[in-house]
Amino acid sequence: MYWNQDLETIDRPALERLQLSRLRAALERSVRAPFYRTFFETHRVDIDTITTLEHLRDLPFTTKADLRTSYPDGMMAVPRRDVVRLHASSGTTGKSTVIFYTQKDISEWADLIARSMVATGATPDDVFQNMMGYGLFTGGLGLHYGAERLGCLVIPSSSGNSLKQLQLMQDFQATIMHITPSYALHLVEIIKENGVDPHDLTVKKAYLGAEPYTEATRKKLEELWGMDAYNSYGLSEMNGPGVSFECVHKNGMHVWEDFYIIEIIDPDTGAVLPDGAEGELVLTHVNREAMPMFRYRTRDLTRIIPEPCPCGRTHRRIERIKGRTDDMFIIGGVNIFPSQIEAVLMAIPEVGNNYQIVLERDGSLDKVHVKVELYSKMFHGDMKELQTLRKKITEIVRSTIIVNPVIELMEPGSLPPSQGKAVRVIDNREQR
Amino acid sequence: MPHQVSVFAENKPGKIERITKVLSANGVNIRAITISDSGDYGIIKLLLDRPAEGCELLAKEGIAATLKDIVAVKMKDAPGGLHGIASILSANSINVEDAYGFMVKSHEDAVFVFQVTSPQKAEKILKDEGLTILTDKELYFL
């Protein structure tokens, strides 16, 4: 079953011709954005010389930092009156990264979601309960529009309020839910506590996203709920969800290559790797009007599955994301970069050069422990002073990352040094 | 004025061993030791015969160590010995931040060592009340 059979089963040469013509158009549009004019100039790129897909490699990479420096609208490539929506990434403090959409962008995004849902066997008869957050986050609204496009009855229940979720699920006989893996684990327990056997519910499918999770957790959720769970990958920079999705075979996620050009690179050298090799996923959005993005470094590690999928779709699959090339971590839904913590720690005179972040799971709660070395010269042998210092560091770090940290004062020299490959983040949380 | 060496230490096995190894290798004698602990870290206080040297040796090892002024006052190793000192300090509203005592000669002499905000003032008050304040040399080589 396909949403758009011609495009989903298009032969590779035709797909590549489509990619190239769309890429050309995107490059020409992009120079209307101040960011890209400067970007191409600085890197001495003449976009007219990009006449084949291989030439894409002549373009420099774009990164999250480019999104920050172009904030608020340096990457907007259409007049503002043509922009109908913005979304912003789940950041902490400081500048968030903002993505713009025209009416056409929103419509095409919905189409990609509808295509993804059909690939999992969804039909207009399905009742879709969307338990992702609505708002600046792309997860809620992205799937919402796509499920409507497909023709499902959409329950925009958003996240939280478990008893209400259960009631909606029962009263309107939800068949598909969109949910984070951690909430799915939590909700199934609430349902059982309320005397309901999850297997008696009408839910038959779940789209899991927004958090890393393992294959074991998928299996566990499928058993607990009595359903099929599908892996989904997307990022706000590339619209949000709907970049890639598993089909009924549940063996890797099809990347919709008529919209996205995939490259896998060596994260250290930037060299493009052959299909099948593991590396960093780099994506180019060839169709977005409001905000083109070329060779965006996702920092996510995966590999392309070169073999064709039995479903008949010619769009290649990527494997479940294995990790990240930077050390970003997620605590309670908040993306945190160690560099944010480092910046504030290094401004505290009593703190030495080294620090370490240890993530622990305490029941269902994640805790951030920050180990900091005391700077010898700032030690005056006073216990009260140390306690005050610890409180001060806790407050400073909390105001930066929003999450309440546990600060541990360490002896000088007890942590691995900053130079070389210091392990900054140790994740002791068991993968769900 | 006498000094003691205060050392910052994580509350973990092997921490005292690391300190005593340095001191012992350099022939520095420990006259007294106390540890105040605050959960996952603490401060080890050492009364050494050569405090400045000891402190420097520890610092060279990368250990956070610092010299602190202390007041050492002689007292009788008998009931009421400490009470006399405590009464004087209390009458003068001097708050003892950290203290320990040790015996020098059984049933004869003992020493009360403490930290205060203004040690000079405390020394003077005790001296004026007729008590014996130990100088650094006297204390280190008791």
Coordinates of C-alpha atoms in Angstrom, one line a residue:
Chain A
M1 CA 0.0 0.0 0.0
Y2 CA 1.4 3.4 -1.0
W3 CA 0.4 7.0 -0.6
N4 CA 2.1 8.0 -3.8
Q5 CA 3.2 4.9 -5.7
D6 CA 4.9 6.7 -8.5
L7 CA 7.2 8.7 -6.3
E8 CA 7.8 5.9 -3.7
T9 CA 8.8 3.3 -6.2
I10 CA 10.5 5.6 -8.7
D11 CA 13.6 4.1 -10.3
R12 CA 16.9 5.3 -9.0
P13 CA 18.0 7.2 -12.1
A14 CA 14.7 9.1 -12.3
L15 CA 14.9 9.8 -8.5
E16 CA 18.4 11.2 -8.9
R17 CA 17.3 13.4 -11.8
L18 CA 14.4 14.7 -9.7
Q19 CA 16.8 15.4 -6.8
L20 CA 19.2 17.3 -9.0
S21 CA 16.5 19.5 -10.5
R22 CA 15.1 20.2 -7.1
L23 CA 18.6 20.9 -5.7
R24 CA 19.3 23.4 -8.5
A25 CA 16.0 25.2 -7.8
A26 CA 16.8 25.2 -4.0
L27 CA 20.2 26.7 -4.6
E28 CA 18.8 29.4 -6.8
R29 CA 16.1 30.2 -4.2
S30 CA 18.6 30.2 -1.3
V31 CA 20.6 33.3 -2.4
R32 CA 17.5 35.4 -1.5
A33 CA 18.5 34.6 2.2
P34 CA 21.2 37.0 3.6
F35 CA 22.8 34.0 5.3
Y36 CA 23.4 32.0 2.1
R37 CA 24.7 35.0 0.1
T38 CA 27.4 35.5 2.7
F39 CA 27.9 31.8 3.2
F40 CA 28.6 31.1 -0.5
E41 CA 30.7 34.2 -0.8
T42 CA 32.9 33.4 2.3
H43 CA 33.4 29.8 1.0
R44 CA 34.0 31.0 -2.6
V45 CA 31.2 28.7 -3.9
D46 CA 29.7 29.5 -7.3
I47 CA 26.4 27.7 -7.2
D48 CA 26.2 27.7 -11.0
T49 CA 28.9 25.1 -11.0
I50 CA 26.8 22.6 -9.1
T51 CA 25.4 20.8 -12.1
T52 CA 25.5 17.1 -10.9
L53 CA 24.6 15.5 -7.6
E54 CA 28.3 14.7 -7.0
H55 CA 29.0 18.5 -7.1
L56 CA 26.9 18.7 -3.9
R57 CA 30.2 17.8 -2.2
D58 CA 31.7 21.1 -3.2
L59 CA 29.3 22.8 -0.9
P60 CA 30.5 23.4 2.7
F61 CA 28.6 21.8 5.5
T62 CA 26.0 23.7 7.5
T63 CA 25.7 23.2 11.3
K64 CA 23.6 24.2 14.3
A65 CA 26.0 27.1 14.8
D66 CA 24.9 28.5 11.4
L67 CA 21.3 28.4 12.5
R68 CA 22.2 30.3 15.7
T69 CA 24.2 33.0 13.9
S70 CA 21.5 33.5 11.4
Y71 CA 18.8 33.9 14.1
P72 CA 16.2 35.1 13.8
D73 CA 15.6 35.1 10.1
G74 CA 18.9 35.2 8.2
M75 CA 18.0 31.9 6.5
M76 CA 14.6 33.0 5.4
A77 CA 14.6 32.7 1.6
V78 CA 11.1 34.1 0.9
P79 CA 9.4 37.3 1.8
R80 CA 8.1 37.2 5.3
R81 CA 4.5 37.5 4.2
D82 CA 4.8 34.1 2.5
V83 CA 5.9 32.4 5.7
V84 CA 3.0 30.8 7.5
R85 CA 4.6 29.0 10.5
L86 CA 7.8 28.7 12.5
H87 CA 8.9 26.0 14.8
A88 CA 11.9 26.1 17.2
S89 CA 14.1 23.4 18.5
S90 CA 13.9 22.3 22.1
G91 CA 16.9 24.2 23.3
T92 CA 17.6 25.4 26.8
T93 CA 18.5 29.0 27.3
G94 CA 20.0 31.4 24.8
K95 CA 19.0 31.4 21.2
S96 CA 16.9 28.6 19.9
T97 CA 17.1 27.5 16.3
V98 CA 14.1 28.4 14.3
I99 CA 12.7 26.8 11.1
F100 CA 10.2 28.6 8.8
Y101 CA 7.6 27.1 6.5
T102 CA 5.5 28.5 3.6
Q103 CA 2.0 27.2 2.9
K104 CA 3.5 24.8 0.4
D105 CA 6.2 23.6 2.9
I106 CA 3.5 22.8 5.4
S107 CA 1.5 21.0 2.8
E108 CA 4.4 18.9 1.5
W109 CA 5.4 18.1 5.1
A110 CA 1.9 16.8 5.8
D111 CA 2.2 14.8 2.6
L112 CA 5.4 13.1 3.7
I113 CA 3.9 12.2 7.1
A114 CA 0.8 10.8 5.3
R115 CA 3.2 8.8 3.1
S116 CA 5.1 7.6 6.2
M117 CA 1.9 6.5 7.9
V118 CA 0.6 4.6 4.9
A119 CA 3.9 2.8 4.8
T120 CA 3.1 1.4 8.2
G121 CA -0.3 0.3 7.0
A122 CA -2.4 3.2 8.2
T123 CA -5.6 4.1 6.4
P124 CA -8.3 6.8 6.7
D125 CA -10.2 4.4 9.0
D126 CA -7.6 4.8 11.7
V127 CA -8.1 6.9 14.8
F128 CA -4.9 8.6 15.6
Q129 CA -4.1 9.7 19.2
N130 CA -1.3 12.2 19.1
M131 CA 0.4 12.2 22.5
M132 CA 3.3 14.4 21.6
G133 CA 3.6 18.0 22.7
Y134 CA 2.0 20.6 20.5
G135 CA 3.7 24.0 20.1
L136 CA 7.2 25.1 19.1
F137 CA 8.2 21.4 19.0
T138 CA 7.7 19.9 15.6
G139 CA 6.5 16.4 16.8
G140 CA 3.0 17.2 17.7
L141 CA 1.8 19.5 14.9
G142 CA 3.9 17.6 12.3
L143 CA 2.1 14.3 12.8
H144 CA -1.2 16.1 13.3
Y145 CA -1.2 17.6 9.9
G146 CA 0.0 14.4 8.3
A147 CA -2.7 12.2 9.9
E148 CA -5.4 14.7 8.9
R149 CA -4.0 14.7 5.4
L150 CA -4.3 10.9 5.3
G151 CA -7.9 11.2 6.6
C152 CA -7.6 9.7 10.1
L153 CA -9.7 10.9 13.0
V154 CA -7.1 12.8 14.9
I155 CA -7.3 13.1 18.7
P156 CA -4.9 16.0 19.6
S157 CA -4.5 14.9 23.2
S158 CA -0.9 16.1 23.5
S159 CA 1.3 14.7 26.3
G160 CA 0.5 14.0 29.9
N161 CA -2.8 13.4 31.8
S162 CA -2.7 9.6 31.6
L163 CA -6.3 8.9 32.8
K164 CA -7.7 11.3 30.2
Q165 CA -5.5 9.6 27.5
L166 CA -6.9 6.2 28.5
Q167 CA -10.5 7.5 28.4
L168 CA -10.0 9.1 25.0
M169 CA -8.4 5.9 23.8
Q170 CA -11.3 3.8 25.0
D171 CA -14.2 6.2 24.0
F172 CA -13.0 6.9 20.5
Q173 CA -11.3 3.5 19.9
A174 CA -7.8 4.9 19.0
T175 CA -5.9 2.6 16.7
I176 CA -2.6 4.4 16.3
M177 CA -0.7 6.4 18.9
H178 CA 2.2 8.8 18.5
I179 CA 4.2 8.7 21.7
T180 CA 7.6 8.9 23.3
P181 CA 9.0 5.4 24.3
S182 CA 9.3 6.6 28.0
Y183 CA 5.7 7.8 28.1
A184 CA 4.5 4.6 26.4
L185 CA 6.2 2.6 29.2
H186 CA 4.7 4.8 31.9
L187 CA 1.2 4.9 30.4
V188 CA 0.9 1.1 30.0
E189 CA 1.5 0.8 33.8
I190 CA -1.2 3.4 34.6
I191 CA -3.6 1.5 32.3
K192 CA -2.9 -1.8 34.1
E193 CA -3.3 -0.1 37.5
N194 CA -6.8 1.0 36.4
G195 CA -7.8 -2.6 35.8
V196 CA -7.6 -2.4 32.0
D197 CA -5.7 -5.1 30.0
P198 CA -3.8 -3.1 27.3
H199 CA -4.3 -6.0 24.9
D200 CA -8.0 -5.4 25.1
L201 CA -7.6 -1.8 23.8
T202 CA -8.1 -1.0 20.1
V203 CA -4.5 0.4 19.8
K204 CA -2.7 -1.6 17.1
K205 CA 0.2 0.7 16.2
A206 CA 2.5 3.2 17.8
Y207 CA 4.9 5.6 16.3
L208 CA 7.8 6.0 18.6
G209 CA 10.0 9.1 18.5
A210 CA 11.7 12.1 20.1
E211 CA 14.0 10.0 22.3
P212 CA 16.7 7.4 21.7
Y213 CA 15.6 3.9 22.6
T214 CA 16.8 0.4 21.9
E215 CA 15.4 -2.5 19.9
A216 CA 14.8 -4.3 23.2
T217 CA 12.5 -1.5 24.3
R218 CA 10.6 -1.7 21.1
K219 CA 10.0 -5.4 21.6
K220 CA 9.0 -4.9 25.2
L221 CA 6.5 -2.1 24.3
E222 CA 5.0 -4.3 21.5
E223 CA 4.5 -7.1 24.0
L224 CA 3.1 -4.9 26.8
W225 CA 0.6 -3.1 24.5
G226 CA 0.0 -5.9 22.1
M227 CA 0.8 -3.7 19.1
D228 CA 3.4 -2.9 16.4
A229 CA 5.8 -0.1 17.1
Y230 CA 7.4 1.8 14.3
N231 CA 10.7 3.8 14.5
S232 CA 10.6 7.3 13.2
Y233 CA 13.4 9.8 12.7
G234 CA 13.3 13.5 12.0
L235 CA 14.8 16.7 13.2
S236 CA 13.4 20.2 13.3
E237 CA 16.1 21.5 10.9
M238 CA 14.7 19.1 8.3
N239 CA 11.0 20.0 9.1
G240 CA 10.6 17.6 12.1
P241 CA 9.2 14.1 11.9
G242 CA 8.6 12.6 8.5
V243 CA 12.2 12.6 7.2
S244 CA 12.4 8.9 7.5
F245 CA 10.0 6.2 8.7
E246 CA 9.8 2.4 9.0
C247 CA 7.5 0.5 6.7
V248 CA 5.6 -2.6 7.7
H249 CA 8.9 -4.6 7.6
K250 CA 10.2 -2.6 10.5
N251 CA 13.8 -3.0 9.4
G252 CA 15.4 0.4 9.0
M253 CA 13.8 3.7 8.1
H254 CA 13.1 4.8 4.6
V255 CA 14.5 8.3 4.0
W256 CA 12.2 10.2 1.5
E257 CA 14.9 10.9 -1.0
D258 CA 12.7 13.0 -3.3
F259 CA 12.9 15.6 -0.5
Y260 CA 16.2 14.8 1.3
I261 CA 19.6 14.0 -0.1
I262 CA 21.4 11.6 2.3
E263 CA 25.2 11.6 2.8
I264 CA 27.1 9.6 5.4
I265 CA 30.4 11.2 6.3
D266 CA 33.4 10.5 8.5
P267 CA 32.7 12.9 11.4
D268 CA 36.4 13.7 11.8
T269 CA 37.5 14.3 8.2
G270 CA 34.2 15.2 6.6
A271 CA 34.8 12.7 3.8
V272 CA 31.8 11.1 2.2
L273 CA 31.6 7.4 3.0
P274 CA 30.3 4.6 0.8
D275 CA 26.8 3.1 1.3
G276 CA 26.8 0.7 4.2
A277 CA 29.5 2.4 6.2
E278 CA 28.7 3.9 9.5
G279 CA 29.1 7.6 10.0
E280 CA 27.4 10.9 10.6
L281 CA 24.2 11.6 8.7
V282 CA 24.3 14.7 6.6
L283 CA 21.0 15.9 5.0
T284 CA 20.1 18.3 2.3
H285 CA 16.4 19.5 2.1
V286 CA 15.9 20.0 -1.6
N287 CA 12.3 21.2 -1.5
R288 CA 11.7 23.7 1.3
E289 CA 10.9 27.2 0.1
A290 CA 11.0 29.2 3.3
M291 CA 14.3 27.9 4.5
P292 CA 16.7 25.8 2.3
M293 CA 19.3 23.7 4.2
F294 CA 22.2 22.2 2.4
R295 CA 24.5 19.5 3.8
Y296 CA 23.3 19.9 7.3
R297 CA 25.4 17.9 9.8
T298 CA 22.8 16.2 12.0
R299 CA 25.5 14.8 14.5
D300 CA 23.6 11.6 14.4
L301 CA 25.4 8.3 13.7
T302 CA 23.9 5.7 11.5
R303 CA 24.5 3.8 8.2
I304 CA 22.6 3.5 4.9
I305 CA 21.1 0.0 4.3
P306 CA 22.0 -0.4 0.6
E307 CA 19.9 -3.5 0.0
P308 CA 16.4 -3.0 -1.5
C309 CA 13.4 -3.3 0.9
P310 CA 10.8 -6.0 0.2
C311 CA 8.1 -3.3 0.4
G312 CA 9.1 -2.1 -3.1
R313 CA 10.0 1.4 -2.1
T314 CA 13.2 2.6 -3.8
H315 CA 14.0 5.1 -1.2
R316 CA 17.0 3.9 0.8
R317 CA 16.8 3.1 4.5
I318 CA 19.0 4.1 7.4
E319 CA 19.5 2.2 10.5
R320 CA 18.3 3.2 14.0
I321 CA 20.4 6.1 15.2
K322 CA 23.4 4.7 17.1
G323 CA 24.5 7.8 18.9
R324 CA 25.8 11.3 18.4
T325 CA 29.1 12.7 17.3
D326 CA 28.9 15.4 19.8
D327 CA 28.1 14.7 23.4
M328 CA 24.6 16.3 23.6
F329 CA 22.4 14.5 26.0
I330 CA 18.7 14.7 26.9
I331 CA 17.4 15.0 30.4
G332 CA 13.7 15.2 31.0
G333 CA 13.1 16.1 27.4
V334 CA 15.7 19.0 27.5
N335 CA 18.6 18.9 25.1
I336 CA 21.8 19.7 26.9
F337 CA 25.3 20.3 25.5
P338 CA 28.2 19.8 28.0
S339 CA 29.6 23.0 26.5
Q340 CA 26.8 25.0 28.1
I341 CA 27.8 23.6 31.5
E342 CA 31.5 24.1 30.8
A343 CA 31.0 27.7 29.9
V344 CA 29.5 28.6 33.2
L345 CA 31.8 26.4 35.3
M346 CA 34.9 27.9 33.8
A347 CA 33.7 31.4 34.8
I348 CA 33.7 30.4 38.5
P349 CA 37.2 31.2 40.0
E350 CA 37.0 28.4 42.6
V351 CA 36.5 25.7 39.9
G352 CA 39.6 24.0 38.4
N353 CA 40.0 23.1 34.7
N354 CA 38.3 19.7 34.7
Y355 CA 34.8 18.6 35.1
Q356 CA 32.7 15.6 34.4
I357 CA 29.0 15.0 33.8
V358 CA 27.5 11.8 35.1
L359 CA 23.9 10.9 34.2
E360 CA 22.2 8.6 36.6
R361 CA 18.7 7.2 36.7
D362 CA 16.9 7.4 40.1
G363 CA 13.7 5.4 39.7
S364 CA 12.0 7.1 36.7
L365 CA 13.9 10.3 37.2
D366 CA 17.1 11.3 35.4
K367 CA 19.7 13.1 37.5
V368 CA 22.7 15.1 36.2
H369 CA 25.7 14.9 38.5
V370 CA 28.4 17.5 37.7
K371 CA 31.8 16.7 39.2
V372 CA 34.0 19.7 39.5
E373 CA 37.6 20.0 40.7
L374 CA 38.3 22.5 43.4
Y375 CA 41.0 25.0 42.4
S376 CA 43.8 24.6 45.0
K377 CA 44.5 28.3 45.4
M378 CA 40.9 29.0 46.2
F379 CA 40.8 26.5 49.1
H380 CA 41.1 28.2 52.5
G381 CA 40.4 25.2 54.7
D382 CA 36.9 26.4 55.5
M383 CA 34.0 23.9 55.5
K384 CA 31.3 26.6 55.3
E385 CA 33.0 28.2 52.4
L386 CA 32.9 24.9 50.6
Q387 CA 29.3 24.4 51.3
T388 CA 28.5 27.9 50.1
L389 CA 30.5 27.2 46.9
R390 CA 28.6 24.1 46.2
K391 CA 25.3 25.9 46.6
K392 CA 26.6 28.7 44.3
I393 CA 27.7 26.2 41.6
T394 CA 24.4 24.4 41.8
E395 CA 22.4 27.6 41.3
I396 CA 24.6 28.8 38.4
V397 CA 24.3 25.5 36.6
R398 CA 20.6 25.1 37.2
S399 CA 19.9 28.6 35.8
T400 CA 21.8 27.5 32.6
I401 CA 20.4 24.1 32.0
I402 CA 17.0 24.5 33.8
V403 CA 17.5 21.0 35.3
N404 CA 18.6 20.8 38.9
P405 CA 22.1 19.3 39.1
V406 CA 23.9 17.5 41.9
I407 CA 27.3 19.2 42.2
E408 CA 30.2 17.1 43.6
L409 CA 33.3 18.8 44.7
M410 CA 36.4 16.9 43.7
E411 CA 40.1 17.0 44.6
P412 CA 42.3 18.8 42.1
G413 CA 43.7 16.4 39.5
S414 CA 41.1 13.7 40.2
L415 CA 39.3 14.1 36.9
P416 CA 40.6 13.3 33.4
P417 CA 42.3 16.4 31.9
S418 CA 40.7 18.6 29.4
Q419 CA 43.2 18.0 26.6
G420 CA 42.9 15.0 24.4
K421 CA 39.9 12.7 24.5
A422 CA 38.5 13.6 27.9
V423 CA 35.3 11.8 28.7
R424 CA 33.0 14.6 29.6
V425 CA 29.7 12.7 29.8
I426 CA 29.3 9.4 31.4
D427 CA 25.8 8.0 30.9
N428 CA 25.0 5.4 33.6
R429 CA 21.3 5.4 32.7
E430 CA 20.1 2.1 31.3
Q431 CA 18.7 2.6 27.9
R432 CA 15.0 2.2 27.9
Chain B
M1 CA 51.4 32.1 65.7
P2 CA 51.1 28.4 65.1
H3 CA 49.6 26.9 62.0
Q4 CA 47.9 23.7 61.0
V5 CA 47.5 22.3 57.5
S6 CA 44.0 21.9 56.2
V7 CA 43.6 19.5 53.3
F8 CA 40.6 19.1 51.0
A9 CA 39.7 15.5 50.4
E10 CA 37.0 13.5 48.8
N11 CA 35.4 11.1 51.2
K12 CA 36.9 7.9 49.7
P13 CA 39.3 5.2 50.7
G14 CA 43.0 6.0 50.3
K15 CA 42.8 9.7 50.8
I16 CA 44.6 9.8 54.2
E17 CA 47.1 7.2 52.8
R18 CA 48.0 9.6 50.0
I19 CA 48.7 12.4 52.4
T20 CA 50.6 10.4 55.0
K21 CA 52.8 8.9 52.3
V22 CA 54.0 12.3 51.2
L23 CA 54.7 13.5 54.8
S24 CA 56.3 10.3 55.9
A25 CA 58.6 10.2 52.9
N26 CA 59.8 13.7 53.8
G27 CA 60.2 13.0 57.6
V28 CA 57.4 15.4 58.6
N29 CA 55.8 14.3 61.8
I30 CA 52.1 14.5 62.5
R31 CA 51.3 15.6 66.0
A32 CA 47.6 15.5 65.7
I33 CA 44.9 14.9 63.1
T34 CA 41.2 15.5 62.8
I35 CA 38.7 15.1 60.0
S36 CA 35.6 17.0 59.5
D37 CA 33.3 15.5 56.9
S38 CA 30.5 16.9 54.9
G39 CA 29.1 13.9 53.1
D40 CA 31.1 13.3 49.9
Y41 CA 34.0 15.5 50.8
G42 CA 35.8 16.7 54.0
I43 CA 38.7 18.6 55.4
I44 CA 41.6 16.8 57.0
K45 CA 43.4 19.0 59.6
L46 CA 47.0 18.1 60.4
L47 CA 49.1 19.5 63.2
L48 CA 52.7 19.0 61.8
D49 CA 56.1 19.6 63.3
R50 CA 57.0 21.5 60.0
P51 CA 53.6 22.8 58.8
A52 CA 54.9 25.3 56.1
E53 CA 57.1 22.6 54.6
G54 CA 54.4 19.9 54.9
C55 CA 51.9 22.2 53.2
E56 CA 54.2 22.9 50.4
L57 CA 55.0 19.2 49.9
L58 CA 51.3 18.4 49.7
A59 CA 50.6 21.2 47.3
K60 CA 53.4 20.0 45.0
E61 CA 51.6 16.7 44.8
G62 CA 48.6 18.6 43.5
I63 CA 46.7 18.3 46.8
A64 CA 44.5 21.2 47.8
A65 CA 46.3 22.2 51.1
T66 CA 46.4 25.4 53.0
L67 CA 47.9 26.8 56.2
K68 CA 45.5 28.0 58.8
D69 CA 46.2 30.1 61.9
I70 CA 45.4 28.4 65.1
V71 CA 45.4 29.2 68.8
A72 CA 47.0 26.6 71.1
V73 CA 46.5 27.0 74.8
K74 CA 47.9 24.8 77.6
M75 CA 45.5 23.3 80.1
K76 CA 45.5 20.9 83.0
D77 CA 44.8 17.3 82.2
A78 CA 42.2 17.3 85.0
P79 CA 38.5 17.9 85.3
G80 CA 37.6 21.5 84.6
G81 CA 40.7 22.1 82.5
L82 CA 38.8 22.9 79.4
H83 CA 36.0 24.5 81.2
G84 CA 38.3 27.3 82.4
I85 CA 39.2 28.2 78.9
A86 CA 35.7 27.8 77.5
S87 CA 34.4 30.2 80.2
I88 CA 36.8 32.9 79.2
L89 CA 36.1 32.5 75.5
S90 CA 32.4 32.5 76.2
A91 CA 32.6 35.6 78.4
N92 CA 34.3 37.4 75.6
S93 CA 31.8 36.2 73.0
I94 CA 34.5 34.3 71.0
N95 CA 33.1 31.6 68.8
V96 CA 35.2 28.5 68.4
E97 CA 34.9 27.4 64.8
D98 CA 36.8 24.2 65.0
A99 CA 38.8 22.6 67.8
Y100 CA 40.4 19.5 69.2
G101 CA 42.5 18.7 72.2
F102 CA 45.3 16.3 73.0
M103 CA 47.1 15.2 76.1
V104 CA 50.8 15.9 76.4
K105 CA 51.6 14.2 79.7
S106 CA 49.1 12.0 81.4
H107 CA 47.3 13.7 84.3
E108 CA 49.5 16.8 83.9
D109 CA 49.4 18.8 80.7
A110 CA 47.0 18.9 77.8
V111 CA 46.6 21.3 74.8
F112 CA 43.5 22.8 73.4
V113 CA 43.8 23.8 69.7
F114 CA 41.2 25.9 68.0
Q115 CA 40.3 28.1 65.0
V116 CA 38.6 31.4 65.5
T117 CA 37.9 34.4 63.3
S118 CA 40.5 36.6 65.0
P119 CA 43.2 34.5 66.6
Q120 CA 45.4 37.4 67.8
K121 CA 42.5 38.7 69.8
A122 CA 41.7 35.3 71.3
E123 CA 45.4 34.8 72.2
K124 CA 45.6 38.1 73.9
I125 CA 42.4 37.6 76.0
L126 CA 43.6 34.2 77.2
K127 CA 47.1 35.5 77.9
D128 CA 45.6 38.3 80.0
E129 CA 43.7 35.8 82.0
G130 CA 47.0 34.1 82.9
L131 CA 46.8 31.1 80.5
T132 CA 49.8 29.8 78.6
I133 CA 49.6 30.3 74.9
L134 CA 51.9 28.0 73.0
T135 CA 54.1 29.6 70.3
D136 CA 54.5 27.7 67.0
K137 CA 57.9 26.2 68.1
E138 CA 56.5 25.2 71.5
L139 CA 53.5 23.5 70.0
Y140 CA 55.3 21.7 67.1
F141 CA 58.0 20.2 69.4
L142 CA 55.9 19.4 72.5

